[in-house]
Amino acid sequence: MRDYEIIIGLEIHVQLQTRTKIFCVCKNEFQAEPNTNTCPVCLGMPGALPVLNKKAVELACRFILAVGGDINNNSLFARKNYFYPDLPKGYQISQHERPLGKSGTIRIETEDGMKEIMLQGIHLEEDAGKSFHLEDSSNIDFNRCGTPLLEIVTMPVIKNAHEAYLLLYRIRQLVQYLEISSGDMEKGALRCDANVSVRPQGQHEYGIRTEVKNMNSIRGVERALSYEISRQINLLEEGGFVVQETRLWDESMGRTDTMRTKEESPDYRYFPEPDLLALELEDDWLEEIKETIPELPLEKRDRFVREYKIPPYDAGVLTITPQLANYFEETARLCGNPKQASNWIMTEIMKIMKDRQISPDELNIPPKNVADLIKSIENGTISGKIAKEIVAEMAASGKAPGEIIEAHGLEQITDKKVIEQAVEQVFRENPENLKRYFDGQDKLFGYFVGQVMIKTEGKANPHLVNEILKDKLDGR
Ligand code: ADP
Ligand code: MG
Ligand code: ZN
């Protein structure tokens, strides 16, 4: 088999979180009663005129500036004509010539290091409605008609399915940080069409590409691309050729199937939208938008490494979302021990959030409670083992650790005399094992530690238990 080079370019749609739609004042809501957020403009009634939503432009510009793209101070809207039941106007207002943004890069971290994915263009457009099919009827919900979308198109520079995964992951993270979208692919707030071609290593011209649609998770995009890449390579290896076409990913079957070929693909007859003026933007306004760009994920991660002296891996995990990053910073500040804050959040706390599928903001454990827990371990009030049980109780009841420690009498036993008594009792109850130990079965030491811990309901300070046992067993 020959070696192949893979080439992928993504077209990504991001739903912008505006209060109203892009060309009318209907609400931009995710789950409203079907057809309640509509008006003559978004239903495409003759004579109704669109008026551009400034907020949508602002959010789009925030993204373009954040990825270092160039904003066109004078961009144009265009009509993209096609017929579809959920597109009552018969055209979509989009941008074609002179789009709002071009170039810019998004950084991903591959196994070979940092890579910059260059963007081809970024533009604004309106979304279409949604069809849904019940047992004996087909229905259309026009609520989504005219909601704002940001389309991000990459250059054909993505080299494998995993890089596409990493890029989407980063874009989701970016739109969340920039507070322009939920980025939730399952809910359609982030959508991706993937263009892919392969060519034998060394061949100069690109191979024929296919466009794969219908993936509804980031992992789904990676799976669809892996499948499509093998399909294309197998075709070429068998002496066949790839047909330029649009293919649909079938997640349950794990394969792509032809949707339409190039011959059937629509000619959109783009022309400038006559009902909208050219979009002129002032530099001062763009400067103001620039000011609203927060610290971005990779910068934040680097700062965490520098400032809190935590490993890059930890910092990467803790900056997955801005909410999690804030949660960590607040905990670290309150307990004064960033490494412990990181440990507890990355294990116990994140596990609870994952189990409940919630974000830090929805968690009933405020950073102060995690910080107090860490302080209780550090000052010897409780053991790390008991602390884990306390976390479970904190999650169940929302109570503060101090309250739980007091209510259940969980303070660690650090009184040597009390531990010695427990040790003596364990010896009395286990004369056989004690004899075996003295006969040379050293590994029974751990057994005694365990017995003392059981006797003290896990509350004895483990360090002291070890010390006292050593003293009594070996120190004679
Ligand atoms: P179209 O107008 O048909 O959508 P574009 O030039 O806008 O085509 O490209 C769409 C996407 O396809 C871009 O992300 C681009 O990087 C990608 N692309 C273009 N050529 C190829 C190719 N030969 N292989 C893979 N991806 C490609
Ligand atoms: Mg396209
Ligand atoms: Zn409307």
Coordinates of C-alpha atoms and ligand atoms in Angstrom, one line a residue:
M1 CA 0.0 0.0 0.0
R2 CA 1.2 3.5 -0.8
D3 CA 1.6 6.2 1.7
Y4 CA -1.2 8.8 1.7
E5 CA -1.3 12.4 2.8
I6 CA -4.6 13.4 4.3
I7 CA -6.1 16.9 3.9
I8 CA -9.0 18.2 5.9
G9 CA -10.8 21.6 5.9
L10 CA -13.7 22.3 8.3
E11 CA -16.7 24.5 8.0
I12 CA -17.9 25.3 11.4
H13 CA -21.2 27.0 12.4
V14 CA -21.5 28.6 15.8
Q15 CA -24.9 29.8 17.1
L16 CA -24.4 33.2 18.6
Q17 CA -26.0 33.9 22.0
T18 CA -27.9 37.1 21.3
R19 CA -31.2 38.0 22.9
T20 CA -33.0 38.4 19.6
K21 CA -32.6 37.1 16.1
I22 CA -30.1 38.6 13.5
F23 CA -32.6 40.6 11.4
C24 CA -35.7 40.9 13.5
V25 CA -36.7 41.3 17.2
C26 CA -38.0 37.8 17.7
K27 CA -36.4 36.0 20.6
N28 CA -33.4 33.8 20.0
E29 CA -34.3 30.9 22.4
F30 CA -33.2 27.3 22.2
Q31 CA -36.3 25.5 23.4
A32 CA -39.5 27.5 23.0
E33 CA -42.9 26.2 22.0
P34 CA -42.7 25.6 18.1
N35 CA -43.5 28.6 16.0
T36 CA -43.9 31.1 18.8
N37 CA -40.8 33.2 18.0
T38 CA -41.7 34.3 14.5
C39 CA -42.6 37.4 12.6
P40 CA -43.1 38.6 9.0
V41 CA -39.3 39.2 8.7
C42 CA -38.1 35.7 9.7
L43 CA -41.0 34.0 8.0
G44 CA -40.1 35.7 4.8
M45 CA -43.3 37.6 4.2
P46 CA -43.2 39.8 1.1
G47 CA -42.3 43.3 1.9
A48 CA -40.9 42.7 5.3
L49 CA -37.5 44.3 5.8
P50 CA -34.5 43.0 7.8
V51 CA -32.7 45.2 10.3
L52 CA -29.2 44.0 11.4
N53 CA -28.7 43.1 15.1
K54 CA -25.7 45.0 16.4
K55 CA -25.0 42.5 19.1
A56 CA -24.6 39.7 16.6
V57 CA -21.9 41.8 14.8
E58 CA -20.2 42.5 18.1
L59 CA -20.0 38.8 19.1
A60 CA -18.7 37.9 15.6
C61 CA -16.1 40.6 15.8
R62 CA -15.0 39.4 19.3
F63 CA -14.3 36.0 17.9
I64 CA -12.5 37.3 14.8
L65 CA -10.3 39.6 17.0
A66 CA -9.6 36.8 19.5
V67 CA -8.2 34.6 16.8
G68 CA -6.1 37.4 15.3
G69 CA -8.2 37.7 12.1
D70 CA -8.7 40.8 10.0
I71 CA -12.1 42.5 10.2
N72 CA -13.4 44.0 7.0
N73 CA -14.6 47.6 7.8
N74 CA -16.9 47.4 4.9
S75 CA -18.5 44.0 4.4
L76 CA -21.5 42.9 2.5
F77 CA -24.5 40.6 3.1
A78 CA -25.5 38.3 0.2
R79 CA -28.5 36.2 -0.7
K80 CA -27.8 32.5 -1.0
N81 CA -30.7 31.1 -3.0
Y82 CA -32.0 27.6 -2.5
F83 CA -35.3 25.9 -1.8
Y84 CA -35.8 24.0 1.4
P85 CA -39.0 23.5 3.4
D86 CA -37.5 25.1 6.5
L87 CA -36.3 28.2 4.6
P88 CA -39.5 30.1 3.9
K89 CA -37.8 33.1 2.1
G90 CA -36.3 30.8 -0.5
Y91 CA -32.9 32.3 0.3
Q92 CA -30.6 32.6 3.3
I93 CA -28.9 35.9 4.1
S94 CA -25.3 35.2 4.3
Q95 CA -22.0 36.8 3.3
H96 CA -20.0 35.8 0.2
E97 CA -17.9 38.5 -1.4
R98 CA -16.4 40.8 1.3
P99 CA -17.2 38.7 4.4
L100 CA -16.8 40.2 7.8
G101 CA -13.5 38.4 8.7
K102 CA -10.6 36.7 7.1
S103 CA -7.4 34.9 8.1
G104 CA -6.6 34.4 11.8
T105 CA -5.4 31.2 13.4
I106 CA -6.4 28.8 16.1
R107 CA -3.8 26.9 18.1
I108 CA -4.1 23.2 18.8
E109 CA -1.6 21.0 20.7
T110 CA -0.8 17.9 18.7
E111 CA 1.6 15.1 19.7
D112 CA 4.2 16.9 17.6
G113 CA 3.7 20.2 19.5
M114 CA 1.8 23.4 19.0
K115 CA 0.2 23.8 15.6
E116 CA -1.6 26.8 14.2
I117 CA -4.6 26.1 12.0
M118 CA -5.1 29.0 9.5
L119 CA -8.6 30.2 8.9
Q120 CA -9.8 31.0 5.4
G121 CA -12.8 33.2 6.3
I122 CA -15.3 34.0 9.1
H123 CA -18.7 35.4 8.3
L124 CA -22.2 36.1 9.7
E125 CA -25.4 34.5 8.4
E126 CA -28.9 33.5 9.5
D127 CA -29.9 30.0 10.4
A128 CA -32.8 28.1 8.8
G129 CA -35.8 26.5 10.6
K130 CA -36.0 22.9 11.7
S131 CA -38.1 20.1 10.3
F132 CA -39.1 17.2 12.5
H133 CA -41.0 14.1 11.7
L134 CA -43.6 12.4 13.8
E135 CA -45.3 9.0 13.1
D136 CA -47.9 10.4 10.7
S137 CA -46.9 13.9 10.1
S138 CA -43.9 16.1 9.1
N139 CA -43.6 19.4 11.0
I140 CA -41.7 22.6 10.6
D141 CA -40.6 24.8 13.5
F142 CA -39.6 28.3 12.3
N143 CA -38.3 29.5 15.7
R144 CA -34.7 28.9 14.5
C145 CA -35.3 30.8 11.3
G146 CA -33.2 34.0 11.3
T147 CA -31.1 33.2 14.4
P148 CA -27.5 34.4 14.1
L149 CA -24.7 32.0 13.0
L150 CA -21.0 32.6 12.8
E151 CA -19.4 30.5 10.1
I152 CA -15.7 29.7 10.5
V153 CA -14.0 28.1 7.5
T154 CA -10.5 26.7 7.8
M155 CA -7.8 26.4 5.2
P156 CA -7.2 22.8 4.0
V157 CA -4.4 22.3 6.5
I158 CA -5.7 19.8 9.0
K159 CA -3.7 16.6 8.7
N160 CA -5.7 13.9 10.4
A161 CA -9.0 13.1 12.1
H162 CA -7.5 13.7 15.6
E163 CA -6.4 17.2 14.6
A164 CA -9.9 18.0 13.5
Y165 CA -11.1 16.8 16.9
L166 CA -8.6 19.0 18.7
L167 CA -9.6 22.0 16.6
L168 CA -13.3 21.6 17.4
Y169 CA -12.5 21.1 21.0
R170 CA -10.5 24.4 21.0
I171 CA -13.2 26.3 19.1
R172 CA -15.8 25.1 21.6
Q173 CA -13.5 26.3 24.5
L174 CA -12.9 29.6 22.8
V175 CA -16.6 30.4 22.2
Q176 CA -17.3 29.6 25.8
Y177 CA -14.5 31.8 27.1
L178 CA -15.6 34.6 24.8
E179 CA -19.2 34.1 26.0
I180 CA -20.6 34.1 22.4
S181 CA -22.1 30.6 22.4
S182 CA -22.7 27.5 24.6
G183 CA -20.7 25.6 21.9
D184 CA -22.8 22.6 22.7
M185 CA -22.6 20.3 19.7
E186 CA -25.3 17.9 21.0
K187 CA -27.7 20.8 21.0
G188 CA -26.6 22.1 17.6
A189 CA -25.0 25.3 19.0
L190 CA -21.8 24.1 17.3
R191 CA -22.0 22.3 14.0
C192 CA -19.3 21.0 11.6
D193 CA -19.1 20.0 8.0
A194 CA -15.8 18.3 7.2
N195 CA -14.1 18.4 3.8
V196 CA -11.6 15.6 3.3
S197 CA -9.3 14.3 0.6
V198 CA -6.3 12.1 0.3
R199 CA -3.4 12.0 -2.1
P200 CA -0.5 9.6 -2.6
Q201 CA 2.6 11.0 -0.8
G202 CA 4.5 13.3 -3.2
Q203 CA 1.5 14.0 -5.6
H204 CA 1.3 17.7 -6.2
E205 CA -2.3 18.4 -6.8
Y206 CA -5.0 17.8 -4.2
G207 CA -7.1 14.7 -4.3
I208 CA -10.8 14.8 -4.9
R209 CA -12.6 15.8 -1.7
T210 CA -15.9 14.8 -0.2
E211 CA -17.9 16.8 2.3
V212 CA -19.1 14.9 5.4
K213 CA -22.1 16.2 7.3
N214 CA -24.4 15.2 10.1
M215 CA -22.0 14.6 13.0
N216 CA -23.4 15.7 16.4
S217 CA -20.5 15.4 18.7
I218 CA -16.8 16.3 18.5
R219 CA -15.9 12.6 18.8
G220 CA -18.4 11.9 16.1
V221 CA -16.5 14.2 13.7
E222 CA -13.3 12.3 14.5
R223 CA -15.0 8.9 13.9
A224 CA -16.6 10.1 10.7
L225 CA -13.3 11.4 9.3
S226 CA -11.4 8.3 10.2
Y227 CA -14.0 6.2 8.4
E228 CA -14.0 8.5 5.4
I229 CA -10.2 8.6 5.1
S230 CA -10.0 4.7 5.1
R231 CA -12.9 4.6 2.6
Q232 CA -11.1 7.0 0.2
I233 CA -7.7 5.3 0.5
N234 CA -9.3 1.8 0.0
L235 CA -11.0 3.1 -3.2
L236 CA -7.7 4.5 -4.6
E237 CA -5.8 1.3 -3.6
E238 CA -8.4 -0.8 -5.5
G239 CA -7.8 1.3 -8.6
G240 CA -11.0 3.3 -8.2
F241 CA -11.5 7.0 -7.7
V242 CA -13.2 9.3 -5.3
V243 CA -16.3 11.1 -6.4
Q244 CA -16.8 14.7 -5.3
E245 CA -19.9 14.6 -3.2
T246 CA -21.6 15.3 0.0
R247 CA -21.9 12.3 2.4
L248 CA -23.9 11.8 5.5
W249 CA -22.4 10.3 8.6
D250 CA -24.5 7.5 10.2
E251 CA -23.4 7.3 13.8
S252 CA -25.2 4.1 14.6
M253 CA -23.8 2.3 11.5
G254 CA -20.4 4.0 11.8
R255 CA -20.2 4.9 8.1
T256 CA -20.8 7.6 5.6
D257 CA -23.3 7.4 2.7
T258 CA -23.9 9.5 -0.4
M259 CA -26.3 12.4 0.1
R260 CA -25.8 14.3 -3.2
T261 CA -23.1 14.3 -5.9
K262 CA -21.5 17.4 -7.5
E263 CA -24.0 17.2 -10.4
E264 CA -26.9 17.6 -8.1
S265 CA -25.3 20.2 -5.9
P266 CA -27.1 23.5 -5.9
D267 CA -26.0 26.7 -7.6
Y268 CA -26.7 29.3 -5.0
R269 CA -26.8 32.3 -7.4
Y270 CA -25.3 34.6 -4.7
F271 CA -26.0 38.3 -5.1
P272 CA -25.7 41.3 -2.7
E273 CA -28.7 41.5 -0.4
P274 CA -30.6 44.6 -1.7
D275 CA -32.5 45.1 1.6
L276 CA -29.3 45.7 3.7
L277 CA -26.7 48.4 3.5
A278 CA -23.0 47.5 3.4
L279 CA -21.8 46.9 7.0
E280 CA -19.4 49.7 7.9
L281 CA -17.6 49.4 11.2
E282 CA -15.7 52.1 13.0
D283 CA -12.2 51.5 14.4
D284 CA -13.2 53.0 17.8
W285 CA -16.0 50.5 18.2
L286 CA -13.7 47.6 17.3
E287 CA -11.2 48.8 19.9
E288 CA -14.0 48.7 22.5
I289 CA -14.8 45.1 21.5
K290 CA -11.1 44.2 21.8
E291 CA -11.2 45.4 25.4
T292 CA -13.9 42.8 26.2
I293 CA -11.8 39.8 25.2
P294 CA -10.9 37.9 28.3
E295 CA -7.8 35.9 29.1
L296 CA -8.0 33.0 26.7
P297 CA -7.5 29.3 27.5
L298 CA -3.8 28.8 26.5
E299 CA -2.7 32.1 28.2
K300 CA -4.6 31.2 31.3
R301 CA -3.0 27.7 31.4
D302 CA 0.5 29.2 31.0
R303 CA -0.3 31.7 33.8
F304 CA -1.5 28.9 36.1
V305 CA 1.8 27.0 35.6
R306 CA 3.8 30.2 36.3
E307 CA 1.8 31.6 39.1
Y308 CA 0.6 28.5 41.0
K309 CA 3.5 26.2 40.1
I310 CA 1.2 23.4 39.1
P311 CA 2.1 20.9 36.3
P312 CA 1.0 21.9 32.7
Y313 CA -1.2 18.9 32.6
D314 CA -3.1 20.1 35.7
A315 CA -3.3 23.6 34.4
G316 CA -4.7 22.3 31.1
V317 CA -7.5 20.4 32.8
L318 CA -8.3 23.3 35.2
T319 CA -8.7 25.7 32.3
I320 CA -11.1 23.5 30.3
T321 CA -13.8 26.1 31.0
P322 CA -13.6 29.6 32.5
Q323 CA -15.9 28.5 35.3
L324 CA -13.7 25.7 36.3
A325 CA -10.6 28.0 36.2
N326 CA -12.4 30.5 38.4
Y327 CA -13.4 27.7 40.8
F328 CA -9.8 26.6 41.1
E329 CA -8.4 30.1 41.5
E330 CA -10.9 30.9 44.3
T331 CA -10.1 27.7 46.1
A332 CA -6.3 28.2 45.8
R333 CA -6.6 31.7 47.1
L334 CA -8.7 30.7 50.1
C335 CA -6.6 27.7 51.2
G336 CA -3.2 29.1 50.1
N337 CA -2.2 25.7 48.7
P338 CA -2.7 25.6 44.9
K339 CA -1.3 22.1 44.4
Q340 CA -3.8 20.7 47.0
A341 CA -6.6 22.7 45.5
S342 CA -5.7 21.3 42.1
N343 CA -5.6 17.7 43.4
W344 CA -8.9 17.9 45.1
I345 CA -10.7 19.6 42.2
M346 CA -9.2 17.4 39.6
T347 CA -10.2 14.2 41.4
E348 CA -13.1 14.3 43.8
I349 CA -14.8 17.6 42.7
M350 CA -14.6 17.0 39.0
K351 CA -15.9 13.5 39.5
I352 CA -19.1 14.8 41.2
M353 CA -19.6 17.4 38.4
K354 CA -19.1 14.7 35.8
D355 CA -21.6 12.3 37.5
R356 CA -24.2 15.0 37.7
Q357 CA -23.3 16.5 34.3
I358 CA -23.1 20.0 35.8
S359 CA -20.8 23.0 35.7
P360 CA -18.9 24.4 38.8
D361 CA -21.5 27.2 39.0
E362 CA -24.3 24.6 39.5
L363 CA -22.4 22.6 42.1
N364 CA -23.6 22.9 45.7
I365 CA -20.0 22.9 47.0
P366 CA -18.6 26.5 46.9
P367 CA -14.8 26.9 46.7
K368 CA -14.7 28.0 50.3
N369 CA -15.8 24.5 51.4
V370 CA -13.1 22.8 49.4
A371 CA -10.5 25.3 50.8
D372 CA -11.7 24.6 54.4
L373 CA -11.5 20.9 53.8
I374 CA -7.9 21.2 52.6
K375 CA -7.1 23.4 55.6
S376 CA -8.6 20.8 57.9
I377 CA -6.3 18.1 56.5
E378 CA -3.2 20.4 56.7
N379 CA -3.8 21.3 60.3
G380 CA -4.3 17.6 61.2
T381 CA -8.0 17.9 62.2
I382 CA -8.9 15.1 59.7
S383 CA -7.1 12.5 57.7
G384 CA -7.1 12.5 53.9
K385 CA -9.1 9.3 53.9
I386 CA -11.8 10.8 56.0
A387 CA -11.7 13.9 53.9
K388 CA -12.9 11.9 50.9
E389 CA -15.9 10.7 52.9
I390 CA -16.6 14.3 53.9
V391 CA -16.6 15.4 50.3
A392 CA -19.3 12.8 49.5
E393 CA -21.4 14.3 52.4
M394 CA -20.6 17.8 51.2
A395 CA -22.0 16.9 47.8
A396 CA -25.0 15.2 49.2
S397 CA -26.1 17.8 51.7
G398 CA -24.3 21.0 50.6
K399 CA -23.0 21.4 54.2
A400 CA -19.7 22.9 55.1
P401 CA -16.9 20.5 56.1
G402 CA -16.6 22.0 59.6
E403 CA -20.2 21.2 60.2
I404 CA -19.9 17.7 59.0
I405 CA -16.7 17.0 61.1
E406 CA -18.5 18.2 64.2
A407 CA -21.8 16.5 63.6
H408 CA -20.1 13.1 63.0
G409 CA -17.2 13.5 65.4
L410 CA -14.7 12.9 62.6
E411 CA -11.7 14.7 64.1
Q412 CA -8.5 12.8 63.6
I413 CA -7.2 11.1 66.7
T414 CA -3.8 12.5 67.4
D415 CA -3.7 11.6 71.1
K416 CA -0.9 9.0 71.4
K417 CA -2.4 7.4 74.4
V418 CA -5.7 6.7 72.7
I419 CA -3.9 5.2 69.7
E420 CA -1.7 3.1 72.0
Q421 CA -4.8 1.7 73.7
A422 CA -6.2 0.7 70.3
V423 CA -2.9 -1.0 69.4
E424 CA -2.8 -2.9 72.7
Q425 CA -6.4 -4.0 72.1
V426 CA -5.6 -5.2 68.6
F427 CA -2.6 -7.2 69.9
R428 CA -4.8 -8.8 72.6
E429 CA -7.4 -9.8 70.0
N430 CA -4.9 -11.3 67.6
P431 CA -2.3 -13.3 69.5
E432 CA -1.9 -15.7 66.6
N433 CA -0.9 -13.1 64.1
L434 CA 1.3 -11.4 66.7
K435 CA 3.2 -14.6 67.1
R436 CA 3.5 -15.0 63.4
Y437 CA 4.9 -11.5 63.0
F438 CA 7.5 -12.2 65.6
D439 CA 8.3 -15.4 63.8
G440 CA 9.3 -13.4 60.8
Q441 CA 6.2 -12.7 58.8
D442 CA 7.0 -9.0 58.3
K443 CA 4.2 -8.3 55.9
L444 CA 1.7 -8.6 58.8
F445 CA 2.7 -5.1 59.7
G446 CA 0.2 -3.7 57.3
Y447 CA -2.4 -6.0 58.7
F448 CA -1.9 -4.4 62.1
V449 CA -2.1 -0.9 60.7
G450 CA -5.4 -1.8 59.1
Q451 CA -6.8 -3.3 62.3
V452 CA -5.9 -0.2 64.3
M453 CA -7.6 2.0 61.7
I454 CA -10.7 -0.2 61.8
K455 CA -10.7 0.0 65.6
T456 CA -10.5 3.8 65.5
E457 CA -13.2 4.1 62.7
G458 CA -10.5 5.4 60.4
K459 CA -9.8 8.4 62.5
A460 CA -6.4 7.6 63.9
N461 CA -3.6 9.7 62.4
P462 CA -2.0 7.1 60.1
H463 CA 1.5 8.5 60.7
L464 CA 1.2 8.0 64.5
V465 CA -0.3 4.5 64.1
N466 CA 2.8 3.5 62.0
E467 CA 5.1 5.1 64.5
I468 CA 3.6 3.4 67.5
L469 CA 3.3 0.0 65.9
K470 CA 7.0 0.2 64.8
D471 CA 7.9 1.1 68.3
K472 CA 5.9 -1.8 69.9
L473 CA 6.7 -4.5 67.3
D474 CA 10.3 -3.8 66.3
G475 CA 11.5 -1.5 69.1
R476 CA 11.8 -4.2 71.8
Ligands
ADP1 P1 -16.9 25.5 -1.2 O1 -17.2 26.9 -1.7 O2 -17.2 24.4 -2.2 O3 -17.6 25.2 0.1 P2 -14.4 26.2 -0.2 O4 -13.2 26.6 -1.0 O5 -15.1 27.3 0.6 O6 -15.4 25.4 -1.0 O7 -13.8 25.2 0.9 C1 -14.6 24.6 1.8 C2 -13.7 23.8 2.7 O8 -13.1 22.8 2.1 C3 -12.6 24.6 3.4 O9 -12.5 24.3 4.7 C4 -11.4 24.2 2.7 O10 -10.3 24.2 3.5 C5 -11.7 22.7 2.3 N1 -11.0 22.2 1.2 C6 -10.8 22.7 0.0 N2 -10.2 21.9 -0.8 C7 -10.0 20.8 -0.1 C8 -9.3 19.5 -0.5 N3 -8.8 19.2 -1.6 N4 -9.3 18.6 0.5 C9 -9.9 18.8 1.7 N5 -10.4 19.9 2.1 C10 -10.5 20.9 1.1
MG2 MG -18.8 25.5 1.7
ZN3 ZN -38.8 37.4 13.5

